[in-house]
Short mmCIF file of C-alpha atoms in Angstrom, two decimals:
data_model
loop_
_atom_site.label_atom_id
_atom_site.label_comp_id
_atom_site.label_asym_id
_atom_site.label_seq_id
_atom_site.Cartn_x
_atom_site.Cartn_y
_atom_site.Cartn_z
CA ASN A 1 -1.93 -2.88 19.40
CA MET A 2 -1.31 0.29 17.39
CA ALA A 3 1.88 -1.04 15.89
CA PHE A 4 1.23 0.43 12.38
CA THR A 5 0.41 4.03 13.36
CA GLY A 6 3.03 6.37 11.97
CA LYS A 7 4.49 8.25 8.99
CA TYR A 8 6.81 6.31 6.82
CA GLU A 9 9.03 7.76 4.04
CA PHE A 10 9.80 5.68 1.01
CA GLU A 11 13.39 4.37 1.11
CA SER A 12 13.84 1.77 -1.54
CA ASP A 13 12.24 -0.74 -3.82
CA GLU A 14 13.28 -4.09 -5.34
CA ASN A 15 12.17 -5.70 -8.64
CA TYR A 16 10.15 -2.66 -9.45
CA ASP A 17 10.21 -2.98 -13.24
CA ASP A 18 9.33 -6.71 -13.23
CA PHE A 19 6.40 -6.09 -10.84
CA VAL A 20 4.87 -3.02 -12.76
CA LYS A 21 5.04 -5.01 -16.04
CA ALA A 22 3.44 -8.00 -14.43
CA ILE A 23 0.47 -5.93 -13.24
CA GLY A 24 0.32 -3.97 -16.54
CA LEU A 25 0.93 -0.48 -15.24
CA PRO A 26 0.95 2.03 -18.17
CA GLY A 27 4.34 3.37 -19.16
CA GLU A 28 3.96 6.93 -17.92
CA LYS A 29 2.76 5.63 -14.54
CA VAL A 30 5.84 3.33 -14.46
CA GLU A 31 8.13 6.33 -14.78
CA MET A 32 6.10 8.41 -12.30
CA GLY A 33 6.34 5.64 -9.69
CA ARG A 34 10.13 4.92 -10.11
CA ASN A 35 11.99 6.17 -7.01
CA CYS A 36 8.85 8.02 -6.15
CA LYS A 37 9.18 9.60 -2.69
CA ILE A 38 5.98 8.38 -1.36
CA VAL A 39 5.10 9.10 2.27
CA THR A 40 2.77 6.53 3.78
CA GLU A 41 0.71 7.66 6.77
CA VAL A 42 -1.10 4.92 8.80
CA VAL A 43 -3.56 5.56 11.52
CA GLN A 44 -4.56 2.31 13.40
CA ASN A 45 -7.31 2.24 15.91
CA GLY A 46 -7.69 -1.43 16.93
CA ASN A 47 -8.88 -3.25 13.71
CA ASP A 48 -9.70 0.07 11.96
CA PHE A 49 -7.12 1.55 9.65
CA THR A 50 -6.73 4.60 7.55
CA TRP A 51 -3.85 4.10 5.09
CA THR A 52 -2.90 7.19 3.11
CA GLN A 53 -0.14 7.51 0.49
CA HIS A 54 1.12 11.13 -0.22
CA PHE A 55 2.78 11.39 -3.69
CA PRO A 56 5.01 14.12 -4.81
CA GLY A 57 2.90 16.95 -6.37
CA GLY A 58 0.17 16.61 -3.80
CA ARG A 59 -1.80 13.67 -4.97
CA THR A 60 -3.00 11.29 -2.18
CA THR A 61 -4.62 7.89 -2.12
CA THR A 62 -6.47 6.90 1.08
CA ASN A 63 -7.93 3.50 1.90
CA THR A 64 -9.97 3.08 5.00
CA PHE A 65 -10.69 -0.45 6.18
CA THR A 66 -11.42 -2.78 9.09
CA ILE A 67 -9.60 -6.10 9.54
CA GLY A 68 -11.89 -8.90 8.45
CA LYS A 69 -14.52 -6.79 6.75
CA GLU A 70 -14.93 -6.04 3.06
CA ALA A 71 -14.00 -2.42 2.17
CA ASP A 72 -13.95 -0.22 -0.94
CA MET A 73 -10.30 0.22 -1.86
CA GLU A 74 -8.31 2.00 -4.50
CA THR A 75 -5.02 1.06 -6.16
CA MET A 76 -2.22 3.47 -6.60
CA GLY A 77 -3.25 3.72 -10.28
CA GLY A 78 -6.68 4.78 -9.16
CA LYS A 79 -8.65 1.59 -9.93
CA LYS A 80 -11.39 0.90 -7.41
CA PHE A 81 -12.12 -2.56 -6.10
CA LYS A 82 -13.44 -4.42 -3.05
CA ALA A 83 -11.13 -6.38 -0.72
CA THR A 84 -11.24 -7.96 2.71
CA VAL A 85 -8.04 -7.09 4.54
CA LYS A 86 -6.76 -9.68 6.98
CA MET A 87 -4.16 -9.75 9.79
CA GLU A 88 -1.77 -12.75 9.58
CA GLY A 89 1.13 -13.07 12.01
CA GLY A 90 1.32 -9.34 12.58
CA LYS A 91 1.14 -8.50 8.94
CA VAL A 92 -1.67 -6.73 7.22
CA VAL A 93 -2.60 -8.78 4.09
CA ALA A 94 -4.77 -7.76 1.13
CA ASP A 95 -5.45 -9.07 -2.30
CA PHE A 96 -5.46 -6.21 -4.88
CA PRO A 97 -6.88 -6.95 -8.41
CA ASN A 98 -3.54 -8.00 -9.85
CA TYR A 99 -1.42 -8.76 -6.84
CA HIS A 100 -1.12 -9.90 -3.21
CA HIS A 101 0.04 -7.27 -0.78
CA THR A 102 1.45 -7.58 2.73
CA ALA A 103 2.65 -4.91 5.22
CA GLU A 104 4.47 -5.20 8.49
CA ILE A 105 6.56 -3.14 10.82
CA ALA A 106 10.03 -4.34 11.01
CA GLY A 107 12.80 -2.43 12.87
CA GLY A 108 10.57 0.59 13.09
CA LYS A 109 10.08 0.67 9.29
CA LEU A 110 7.03 -0.14 7.21
CA VAL A 111 7.93 -3.03 4.96
CA GLU A 112 5.39 -3.61 2.12
CA VAL A 113 5.61 -6.62 -0.32
CA SER A 114 3.48 -6.91 -3.46
CA SER A 115 3.62 -10.10 -5.46
#
């Protein structure tokens, strides 16, 4: 199932300010991220994923991982950490250092939730 493969353009966010305050994102990064037109590119090959976020100005963050195996990951703020990404009910689920992240495809769109 290659359900996640595709290129997804950022459309909207909810509760952005509360979330970035809660995870302690520095002020300049908060403004940079606000309404940031990120393009997320996902390549899925079975349980192997390459998840790339293209930021305006040419910066990219890429995480490569296999479902169920520990991987070296990086937050959008550039912090490196280890995580084991899981698949739960069609959602890709990962625990980042300060938050829990899920991603799913709904109506042809990539829906990501961080809490």
